[in-house]
PDB file of C-alpha atoms in Angstrom:
ATOM      1  CA  HIS A   1     -39.130 -27.954   7.915  1.00 42.00           C
ATOM      2  CA  PRO A   2     -37.979 -26.759  11.376  1.00 41.00           C
ATOM      3  CA  ASP A   3     -35.279 -29.422  11.615  1.00 42.00           C
ATOM      4  CA  TYR A   4     -33.924 -28.431   8.177  1.00 36.00           C
ATOM      5  CA  VAL A   5     -33.835 -24.754   9.150  1.00 39.00           C
ATOM      6  CA  GLU A   6     -32.079 -25.624  12.370  1.00 45.00           C
ATOM      7  CA  ASP A   7     -29.466 -27.622  10.427  1.00 47.00           C
ATOM      8  CA  ILE A   8     -28.842 -24.655   8.087  1.00 45.00           C
ATOM      9  CA  GLU A   9     -28.481 -22.258  11.008  1.00 61.00           C
ATOM     10  CA  GLY A  10     -26.135 -24.677  12.709  1.00 64.00           C
ATOM     11  CA  ASP A  11     -23.959 -24.881   9.587  1.00 70.00           C
ATOM     12  CA  LEU A  12     -23.889 -21.088   9.266  1.00 71.00           C
ATOM     13  CA  PHE A  13     -22.890 -20.619  12.882  1.00 75.00           C
ATOM     14  CA  GLU A  14     -20.225 -23.274  12.540  1.00 76.00           C
ATOM     15  CA  ARG A  15     -18.806 -21.549   9.450  1.00 72.00           C
ATOM     16  CA  PHE A  16     -18.981 -18.168  11.186  1.00 75.00           C
ATOM     17  CA  GLU A  17     -17.058 -19.490  14.181  1.00 77.00           C
ATOM     18  CA  GLN A  18     -14.523 -21.144  11.910  1.00 74.00           C
ATOM     19  CA  GLU A  19     -13.892 -17.871  10.095  1.00 72.00           C
ATOM     20  CA  ALA A  20     -13.804 -15.915  13.370  1.00 77.00           C
ATOM     21  CA  ARG A  21     -11.171 -18.296  14.720  1.00 79.00           C
ATOM     22  CA  LEU A  22      -9.293 -17.951  11.454  1.00 76.00           C
ATOM     23  CA  ILE A  23      -9.247 -14.145  11.596  1.00 76.00           C
ATOM     24  CA  ALA A  24      -8.290 -14.178  15.267  1.00 78.00           C
ATOM     25  CA  SER A  25      -5.368 -16.466  14.460  1.00 79.00           C
ATOM     26  CA  LEU A  26      -3.988 -14.042  11.864  1.00 82.00           C
ATOM     27  CA  GLU A  27      -2.014 -12.021  14.359  1.00 84.00           C
ATOM     28  CA  HIS A  28      -0.226  -9.294  12.433  1.00 91.00           C
ATOM     29  CA  HIS A  29       0.629  -5.668  13.116  1.00 93.00           C
ATOM     30  CA  ALA A  30      -1.378  -4.523  10.074  1.00 95.00           C
ATOM     31  CA  ILE A  31      -4.531  -6.633  10.523  1.00 93.00           C
ATOM     32  CA  VAL A  32      -7.343  -5.248  12.683  1.00 91.00           C
ATOM     33  CA  PRO A  33      -7.192  -7.542  15.744  1.00 86.00           C
ATOM     34  CA  VAL A  34     -10.121  -9.698  16.863  1.00 83.00           C
ATOM     35  CA  TYR A  35     -10.624  -9.702  20.624  1.00 86.00           C
ATOM     36  CA  ASP A  36     -13.582 -12.024  20.962  1.00 85.00           C
ATOM     37  CA  TYR A  37     -16.352 -13.814  19.090  1.00 82.00           C
ATOM     38  CA  GLY A  38     -19.383 -15.840  20.007  1.00 81.00           C
ATOM     39  CA  ASN A  39     -23.131 -16.313  19.805  1.00 80.00           C
ATOM     40  CA  HIS A  40     -25.590 -14.229  21.822  1.00 83.00           C
ATOM     41  CA  ASP A  41     -29.249 -15.259  21.701  1.00 83.00           C
ATOM     42  CA  GLY A  42     -28.781 -16.784  18.254  1.00 77.00           C
ATOM     43  CA  ARG A  43     -26.845 -13.828  16.852  1.00 81.00           C
ATOM     44  CA  PRO A  44     -23.167 -14.341  16.026  1.00 80.00           C
ATOM     45  CA  TYR A  45     -20.807 -11.496  16.859  1.00 83.00           C
ATOM     46  CA  ILE A  46     -17.157 -10.502  16.535  1.00 82.00           C
ATOM     47  CA  VAL A  47     -15.444  -7.966  18.797  1.00 87.00           C
ATOM     48  CA  MET A  48     -12.659  -6.111  16.980  1.00 87.00           C
ATOM     49  CA  ARG A  49     -10.448  -3.144  17.755  1.00 91.00           C
ATOM     50  CA  LEU A  50     -12.171   0.229  17.359  1.00 94.00           C
ATOM     51  CA  MET A  51     -10.513   2.138  14.509  1.00 94.00           C
ATOM     52  CA  THR A  52     -11.060   5.880  14.979  1.00 96.00           C
ATOM     53  CA  GLY A  53      -9.053   7.244  12.040  1.00 96.00           C
ATOM     54  CA  GLY A  54     -11.611   6.564   9.309  1.00 96.00           C
ATOM     55  CA  SER A  55     -11.039   4.600   6.123  1.00 97.00           C
ATOM     56  CA  LEU A  56      -9.105   4.972   2.896  1.00 98.00           C
ATOM     57  CA  ALA A  57     -12.466   5.495   1.183  1.00 96.00           C
ATOM     58  CA  ASP A  58     -12.862   8.662   3.259  1.00 96.00           C
ATOM     59  CA  ARG A  59      -9.455   9.928   2.163  1.00 96.00           C
ATOM     60  CA  LEU A  60     -10.088   9.189  -1.484  1.00 97.00           C
ATOM     61  CA  GLU A  61     -13.164  11.384  -1.410  1.00 95.00           C
ATOM     62  CA  GLU A  62     -10.662  14.263  -1.495  1.00 94.00           C
ATOM     63  CA  GLY A  63      -8.697  12.863  -4.443  1.00 94.00           C
ATOM     64  CA  ALA A  64      -5.375  11.125  -5.003  1.00 96.00           C
ATOM     65  CA  VAL A  65      -2.958  10.352  -2.166  1.00 97.00           C
ATOM     66  CA  ASP A  66       0.639  11.613  -2.025  1.00 96.00           C
ATOM     67  CA  LEU A  67       3.326   9.095  -2.973  1.00 96.00           C
ATOM     68  CA  LYS A  68       4.845   8.739   0.484  1.00 96.00           C
ATOM     69  CA  SER A  69       1.462   7.963   2.037  1.00 97.00           C
ATOM     70  CA  VAL A  70       0.710   5.515  -0.777  1.00 97.00           C
ATOM     71  CA  SER A  71       3.972   3.707  -0.045  1.00 97.00           C
ATOM     72  CA  ASN A  72       3.249   3.524   3.693  1.00 97.00           C
ATOM     73  CA  ILE A  73      -0.275   2.192   3.173  1.00 98.00           C
ATOM     74  CA  LEU A  74       0.794  -0.258   0.461  1.00 98.00           C
ATOM     75  CA  THR A  75       3.663  -1.641   2.553  1.00 98.00           C
ATOM     76  CA  ARG A  76       1.472  -2.380   5.566  1.00 98.00           C
ATOM     77  CA  ILE A  77      -1.472  -3.850   3.663  1.00 98.00           C
ATOM     78  CA  ALA A  78       0.822  -5.982   1.492  1.00 98.00           C
ATOM     79  CA  ALA A  79       2.489  -7.445   4.580  1.00 97.00           C
ATOM     80  CA  ALA A  80      -0.930  -8.234   6.063  1.00 96.00           C
ATOM     81  CA  LEU A  81      -2.028  -9.956   2.844  1.00 96.00           C
ATOM     82  CA  ASP A  82       1.108 -12.063   2.616  1.00 96.00           C
ATOM     83  CA  LYS A  83       0.525 -13.146   6.222  1.00 94.00           C
ATOM     84  CA  ALA A  84      -3.000 -14.237   5.315  1.00 92.00           C
ATOM     85  CA  HIS A  85      -1.820 -15.974   2.143  1.00 94.00           C
ATOM     86  CA  ALA A  86       0.821 -17.877   4.103  1.00 92.00           C
ATOM     87  CA  ASN A  87      -2.086 -19.317   6.085  1.00 88.00           C
ATOM     88  CA  ASP A  88      -4.022 -20.237   2.913  1.00 87.00           C
ATOM     89  CA  VAL A  89      -6.484 -17.392   3.380  1.00 88.00           C
ATOM     90  CA  ILE A  90      -7.590 -15.212   0.456  1.00 90.00           C
ATOM     91  CA  HIS A  91      -9.227 -11.925   1.437  1.00 90.00           C
ATOM     92  CA  ARG A  92     -11.191 -11.502  -1.831  1.00 89.00           C
ATOM     93  CA  ASP A  93     -12.464  -8.000  -1.101  1.00 90.00           C
ATOM     94  CA  ILE A  94      -9.567  -5.531  -1.029  1.00 94.00           C
ATOM     95  CA  LYS A  95     -11.081  -2.048  -1.392  1.00 95.00           C
ATOM     96  CA  PRO A  96     -10.742   1.391   0.246  1.00 96.00           C
ATOM     97  CA  GLY A  97     -13.569   0.747   2.713  1.00 94.00           C
ATOM     98  CA  ASN A  98     -11.630  -2.203   4.144  1.00 94.00           C
ATOM     99  CA  ILE A  99      -8.468  -0.180   4.798  1.00 97.00           C
ATOM    100  CA  LEU A 100      -8.925   1.466   8.193  1.00 97.00           C
ATOM    101  CA  PHE A 101      -6.728   3.882  10.149  1.00 98.00           C
ATOM    102  CA  ASP A 102      -6.058   4.169  13.863  1.00 96.00           C
ATOM    103  CA  GLU A 103      -5.881   7.440  15.760  1.00 96.00           C
ATOM    104  CA  ASP A 104      -2.302   7.932  14.524  1.00 96.00           C
ATOM    105  CA  GLY A 105      -3.213   7.454  10.863  1.00 96.00           C
ATOM    106  CA  ILE A 106      -1.638   3.981  10.625  1.00 97.00           C
ATOM    107  CA  ALA A 107      -3.277   1.675   8.065  1.00 98.00           C
ATOM    108  CA  PHE A 108      -4.837  -1.693   8.925  1.00 97.00           C
ATOM    109  CA  LEU A 109      -6.534  -4.360   6.808  1.00 95.00           C
ATOM    110  CA  ALA A 110     -10.061  -5.222   7.945  1.00 90.00           C
ATOM    111  CA  ASP A 111     -13.098  -7.310   7.026  1.00 82.00           C
ATOM    112  CA  PHE A 112     -12.206 -10.884   6.210  1.00 75.00           C
ATOM    113  CA  GLY A 113     -15.957 -11.502   6.153  1.00 59.00           C
ATOM    114  CA  ILE A 114     -15.945 -13.219   2.750  1.00 56.00           C
ATOM    115  CA  ALA A 115     -12.470 -14.711   3.068  1.00 58.00           C
ATOM    116  CA  ARG A 116     -12.228 -18.454   2.614  1.00 54.00           C
ATOM    117  CA  PHE A 117      -9.594 -21.107   2.839  1.00 48.00           C
ATOM    118  CA  SER A 118      -8.033 -21.238  -0.624  1.00 45.00           C
ATOM    119  CA  GLU A 119      -8.926 -24.870  -1.087  1.00 43.00           C
ATOM    120  CA  MET A 120     -12.585 -24.088  -0.331  1.00 42.00           C
ATOM    121  CA  THR A 121     -12.894 -21.468  -3.096  1.00 43.00           C
ATOM    122  CA  GLN A 122     -15.676 -22.479  -5.467  1.00 48.00           C
ATOM    123  CA  SER A 123     -16.082 -21.742  -9.147  1.00 46.00           C
ATOM    124  CA  GLY A 124     -19.224 -20.461 -10.822  1.00 46.00           C
ATOM    125  CA  VAL A 125     -20.029 -17.755  -8.251  1.00 50.00           C
ATOM    126  CA  VAL A 126     -18.730 -14.188  -8.163  1.00 52.00           C
ATOM    127  CA  VAL A 127     -18.108 -12.807  -4.680  1.00 57.00           C
ATOM    128  CA  GLY A 128     -16.616  -9.387  -4.088  1.00 65.00           C
ATOM    129  CA  SER A 129     -16.837  -5.756  -5.172  1.00 84.00           C
ATOM    130  CA  PRO A 130     -17.094  -5.353  -8.979  1.00 89.00           C
ATOM    131  CA  HIS A 131     -14.682  -2.428  -9.287  1.00 93.00           C
ATOM    132  CA  TYR A 132     -11.861  -4.388  -7.625  1.00 94.00           C
ATOM    133  CA  MET A 133     -12.360  -7.898  -9.013  1.00 92.00           C
ATOM    134  CA  SER A 134      -9.581  -9.798 -10.703  1.00 94.00           C
ATOM    135  CA  PRO A 135     -10.412 -11.184 -14.163  1.00 94.00           C
ATOM    136  CA  GLU A 136     -10.499 -14.754 -12.876  1.00 94.00           C
ATOM    137  CA  GLN A 137     -12.697 -13.713  -9.956  1.00 89.00           C
ATOM    138  CA  ALA A 138     -15.067 -11.865 -12.299  1.00 88.00           C
ATOM    139  CA  ARG A 139     -15.346 -14.994 -14.478  1.00 89.00           C
ATOM    140  CA  GLY A 140     -16.215 -17.135 -11.462  1.00 86.00           C
ATOM    141  CA  HIS A 141     -13.040 -19.206 -11.842  1.00 89.00           C
ATOM    142  CA  PRO A 142     -11.105 -20.647  -8.895  1.00 89.00           C
ATOM    143  CA  ILE A 143      -8.833 -17.997  -7.388  1.00 90.00           C
ATOM    144  CA  ASP A 144      -5.605 -17.883  -5.429  1.00 92.00           C
ATOM    145  CA  SER A 145      -3.529 -15.232  -3.676  1.00 95.00           C
ATOM    146  CA  ARG A 146      -2.782 -13.487  -6.985  1.00 96.00           C
ATOM    147  CA  SER A 147      -6.409 -12.356  -7.098  1.00 95.00           C
ATOM    148  CA  ASP A 148      -5.731 -10.308  -3.956  1.00 96.00           C
ATOM    149  CA  VAL A 149      -2.611  -8.914  -5.637  1.00 98.00           C
ATOM    150  CA  TYR A 150      -4.758  -7.740  -8.548  1.00 98.00           C
ATOM    151  CA  GLN A 151      -7.189  -6.057  -6.174  1.00 97.00           C
ATOM    152  CA  LEU A 152      -4.263  -4.389  -4.420  1.00 98.00           C
ATOM    153  CA  GLY A 153      -3.149  -3.164  -7.843  1.00 98.00           C
ATOM    154  CA  VAL A 154      -6.582  -1.592  -8.416  1.00 98.00           C
ATOM    155  CA  LEU A 155      -6.284   0.052  -5.014  1.00 98.00           C
ATOM    156  CA  LEU A 156      -2.826   1.365  -5.944  1.00 98.00           C
ATOM    157  CA  PHE A 157      -4.178   2.830  -9.200  1.00 98.00           C
ATOM    158  CA  GLU A 158      -6.953   4.561  -7.285  1.00 98.00           C
ATOM    159  CA  MET A 159      -4.619   6.007  -4.652  1.00 98.00           C
ATOM    160  CA  LEU A 160      -2.298   7.364  -7.342  1.00 98.00           C
ATOM    161  CA  THR A 161      -4.961   8.913  -9.542  1.00 97.00           C
ATOM    162  CA  GLY A 162      -8.075   9.438  -7.443  1.00 96.00           C
ATOM    163  CA  SER A 163      -9.982   7.360 -10.037  1.00 96.00           C
ATOM    164  CA  LEU A 164     -10.808   3.735 -10.622  1.00 96.00           C
ATOM    165  CA  PRO A 165      -9.119   2.078 -13.619  1.00 96.00           C
ATOM    166  CA  TYR A 166     -12.447   0.683 -14.824  1.00 95.00           C
ATOM    167  CA  ASP A 167     -15.892   2.195 -14.415  1.00 92.00           C
ATOM    168  CA  GLY A 168     -19.190   2.071 -16.244  1.00 88.00           C
ATOM    169  CA  GLU A 169     -22.946   2.295 -16.161  1.00 87.00           C
ATOM    170  CA  SER A 170     -23.493  -1.299 -15.062  1.00 90.00           C
ATOM    171  CA  ILE A 171     -21.838  -4.165 -13.238  1.00 90.00           C
ATOM    172  CA  ASP A 172     -21.520  -6.092 -16.510  1.00 92.00           C
ATOM    173  CA  SER A 173     -19.685  -3.161 -18.094  1.00 93.00           C
ATOM    174  CA  VAL A 174     -17.181  -2.944 -15.237  1.00 94.00           C
ATOM    175  CA  ILE A 175     -16.565  -6.690 -15.212  1.00 93.00           C
ATOM    176  CA  TYR A 176     -16.085  -6.734 -18.992  1.00 94.00           C
ATOM    177  CA  GLN A 177     -13.373  -4.084 -18.683  1.00 96.00           C
ATOM    178  CA  HIS A 178     -11.558  -6.007 -15.954  1.00 95.00           C
ATOM    179  CA  VAL A 179     -11.503  -9.067 -18.186  1.00 95.00           C
ATOM    180  CA  HIS A 180     -10.790  -7.483 -21.583  1.00 95.00           C
ATOM    181  CA  GLU A 181      -9.711  -3.819 -21.495  1.00 96.00           C
ATOM    182  CA  PRO A 182      -6.033  -2.742 -21.261  1.00 96.00           C
ATOM    183  CA  VAL A 183      -4.793  -0.944 -18.159  1.00 97.00           C
ATOM    184  CA  PRO A 184      -5.367   2.826 -18.519  1.00 96.00           C
ATOM    185  CA  ARG A 185      -2.372   5.153 -18.416  1.00 97.00           C
ATOM    186  CA  LEU A 186      -1.758   6.748 -15.047  1.00 97.00           C
ATOM    187  CA  THR A 187      -0.605  10.011 -16.588  1.00 95.00           C
ATOM    188  CA  ASN A 188      -3.982  10.456 -18.271  1.00 95.00           C
ATOM    189  CA  TYR A 189      -5.281  11.133 -14.772  1.00 95.00           C
ATOM    190  CA  ASN A 190      -2.234  12.621 -13.074  1.00 93.00           C
ATOM    191  CA  PRO A 191       0.535  13.881 -15.400  1.00 94.00           C
ATOM    192  CA  ASP A 192       2.826  14.526 -12.424  1.00 93.00           C
ATOM    193  CA  LEU A 193       3.230  10.839 -11.609  1.00 95.00           C
ATOM    194  CA  PRO A 194       6.617   9.210 -12.348  1.00 94.00           C
ATOM    195  CA  SER A 195       6.380   7.462 -15.722  1.00 93.00           C
ATOM    196  CA  ASN A 196       8.119   4.337 -14.406  1.00 95.00           C
ATOM    197  CA  LEU A 197       5.077   3.483 -12.261  1.00 97.00           C
ATOM    198  CA  GLN A 198       3.067   2.439 -15.324  1.00 97.00           C
ATOM    199  CA  GLY A 199       4.978  -0.794 -15.833  1.00 97.00           C
ATOM    200  CA  LEU A 200       4.476  -1.740 -12.200  1.00 98.00           C
ATOM    201  CA  VAL A 201       0.734  -1.119 -12.359  1.00 98.00           C
ATOM    202  CA  ASN A 202       0.544  -3.079 -15.629  1.00 98.00           C
ATOM    203  CA  ASP A 203       2.257  -6.034 -13.943  1.00 98.00           C
ATOM    204  CA  ALA A 204      -0.093  -5.856 -10.948  1.00 98.00           C
ATOM    205  CA  LEU A 205      -3.175  -5.726 -13.194  1.00 98.00           C
ATOM    206  CA  ALA A 206      -2.112  -8.362 -15.720  1.00 97.00           C
ATOM    207  CA  LYS A 207      -5.167 -10.191 -17.071  1.00 97.00           C
ATOM    208  CA  ASP A 208      -3.351 -13.533 -16.960  1.00 96.00           C
ATOM    209  CA  ARG A 209      -2.385 -14.228 -13.367  1.00 96.00           C
ATOM    210  CA  ASP A 210       0.664 -16.164 -14.525  1.00 96.00           C
ATOM    211  CA  ASN A 211       2.000 -12.828 -15.828  1.00 97.00           C
ATOM    212  CA  ARG A 212       1.007 -10.953 -12.683  1.00 97.00           C
ATOM    213  CA  ILE A 213       3.188  -9.937  -9.756  1.00 97.00           C
ATOM    214  CA  SER A 214       3.088 -13.012  -7.545  1.00 95.00           C
ATOM    215  CA  THR A 215       2.989 -11.545  -4.030  1.00 97.00           C
ATOM    216  CA  ALA A 216       1.647  -8.406  -2.384  1.00 98.00           C
ATOM    217  CA  VAL A 217       4.980  -7.659  -0.708  1.00 98.00           C
ATOM    218  CA  GLU A 218       6.745  -7.787  -4.068  1.00 98.00           C
ATOM    219  CA  LEU A 219       4.306  -5.169  -5.367  1.00 98.00           C
ATOM    220  CA  ALA A 220       4.901  -2.887  -2.380  1.00 98.00           C
ATOM    221  CA  SER A 221       8.675  -3.357  -2.530  1.00 97.00           C
ATOM    222  CA  ARG A 222       8.853  -2.506  -6.220  1.00 97.00           C
ATOM    223  CA  PHE A 223       6.718   0.573  -5.661  1.00 98.00           C
ATOM    224  CA  SER A 224       8.932   1.887  -2.868  1.00 96.00           C
ATOM    225  CA  LYS A 225      11.998   1.539  -5.103  1.00 96.00           C
ATOM    226  CA  LEU A 226      10.395   3.437  -7.987  1.00 95.00           C
ATOM    227  CA  ILE A 227       9.151   6.530  -6.201  1.00 91.00           C
ATOM    228  CA  PRO A 228      11.442   9.500  -5.478  1.00 81.00           C
ATOM    229  CA  SER A 229      13.190   9.670  -2.122  1.00 72.00           C
ATOM    230  CA  GLU A 230      11.328  11.289   0.754  1.00 60.00           C
ATOM    231  CA  ASP A 231      13.348  14.482   0.407  1.00 57.00           C
ATOM    232  CA  ASP A 232      12.223  14.813  -3.218  1.00 56.00           C
ATOM    233  CA  ILE A 233       8.508  14.227  -2.589  1.00 47.00           C
ATOM    234  CA  PRO A 234       6.488  17.405  -1.973  1.00 51.00           C
ATOM    235  CA  GLN A 235       4.547  16.848   1.242  1.00 48.00           C
ATOM    236  CA  ARG A 236       1.200  18.121   0.057  1.00 43.00           C
ATOM    237  CA  GLY A 237      -1.013  15.569   1.809  1.00 41.00           C
ATOM    238  CA  ILE A 238      -4.016  14.784  -0.283  1.00 41.00           C
ATOM    239  CA  VAL A 239      -3.851  16.249  -3.774  1.00 42.00           C
ATOM    240  CA  PRO A 240      -6.800  16.910  -6.104  1.00 42.00           C
ATOM    241  CA  ALA A 241      -7.656  14.096  -8.477  1.00 41.00           C
ATOM    242  CA  ARG A 242      -7.330  14.688 -12.198  1.00 40.00           C
ATOM    243  CA  LEU A 243     -10.337  12.809 -13.415  1.00 39.00           C
ATOM    244  CA  SER A 244     -10.174  13.651 -17.142  1.00 38.00           C
ATOM    245  CA  GLY A 245     -13.902  13.133 -17.420  1.00 37.00           C
ATOM    246  CA  ARG A 246     -13.857   9.804 -15.610  1.00 39.00           C
ATOM    247  CA  ILE A 247     -16.797   8.827 -13.410  1.00 36.00           C
ATOM    248  CA  ARG A 248     -15.827   9.025  -9.749  1.00 43.00           C
ATOM    249  CA  ARG A 249     -16.269   6.132  -7.383  1.00 44.00           C
ATOM    250  CA  ARG A 250     -19.835   5.597  -6.146  1.00 41.00           C
ATOM    251  CA  THR A 251     -21.376   7.339  -9.168  1.00 40.00           C
ATOM    252  CA  MET A 252     -22.490   4.363 -11.210  1.00 43.00           C
ATOM    253  CA  SER A 253     -26.170   4.693 -12.034  1.00 38.00           C
ATOM    254  CA  ASN A 254     -28.261   3.193  -9.232  1.00 38.00           C
ATOM    255  CA  ILE A 255     -25.381   0.975  -8.097  1.00 41.00           C
ATOM    256  CA  GLU A 256     -23.413   1.214  -4.859  1.00 43.00           C
ATOM    257  CA  THR A 257     -19.930   0.297  -6.020  1.00 43.00           C
ATOM    258  CA  ASP A 258     -18.599  -0.607  -2.574  1.00 43.00           C
ATOM    259  CA  THR A 259     -21.303  -3.212  -2.035  1.00 42.00           C
ATOM    260  CA  VAL A 260     -20.188  -6.828  -1.795  1.00 44.00           C
ATOM    261  CA  ILE A 261     -22.194  -8.879  -4.225  1.00 45.00           C
ATOM    262  CA  ASP A 262     -22.741 -12.592  -4.670  1.00 43.00           C
ATOM    263  CA  TYR A 263     -24.370 -13.620  -7.919  1.00 41.00           C
ATOM    264  CA  PRO A 264     -24.066 -16.421 -10.508  1.00 44.00           C
ATOM    265  CA  VAL A 265     -21.821 -15.796 -13.493  1.00 43.00           C
ATOM    266  CA  ARG A 266     -23.782 -15.471 -16.710  1.00 42.00           C
ATOM    267  CA  ARG A 267     -22.199 -17.724 -19.291  1.00 38.00           C
ATOM    268  CA  ARG A 268     -22.211 -16.586 -22.907  1.00 34.00           C
TER     269      ARG A 268
END
């Protein structure tokens, strides 16, 4: 019915504007700024800062990232997440494609497109990118800011090793590993990494969120204290990934791993 369709479109536009206002209100030095938003001939739009330095996904195509760069990226993105969390906003889709760089190579957090107020988060639906989902998110359970911390932990693992912690031939396989499989050892992928980083990654990727690192800034702070001083870190830029036979990102059969999906959880 035309009136029904019009009501749906009105609700969607209202939600879009609400989220646009929300993103615009999150003024932070590490969040891509929103300059304007509106509706042009029935099409909603957002005007954001042009980021010319590419994405973290582009950098990871070359392999793992050096420790100093990892620390810089992690510190900025963690601060942006804590700012969002302080305003009851959960990003829900932390992944390399949503970490953008300006012309000076400074990292920014982008794409709050599926972010919601924490109290509006619904159960029974999975929203996000399978390779970065927290266990509770993968199960379709209500989530809080610790789900973003888990996703940041997956991102940290990938920056350190050049590989995802969990991969497989299907979405179900990846989700199963997030929920049930132990955290892989970093040194299986990169033997040169400091051994003390494993405990930190384990804490970030804890299956039970009550055992997980509670804030993004805590994760970044602990990481910066564990890595060698700047004078001791070889400045090699991007280093080759040691994949040890692992499947690289974007190689799952017939599945684009960076695609945001929204599908009902299958209960067994």
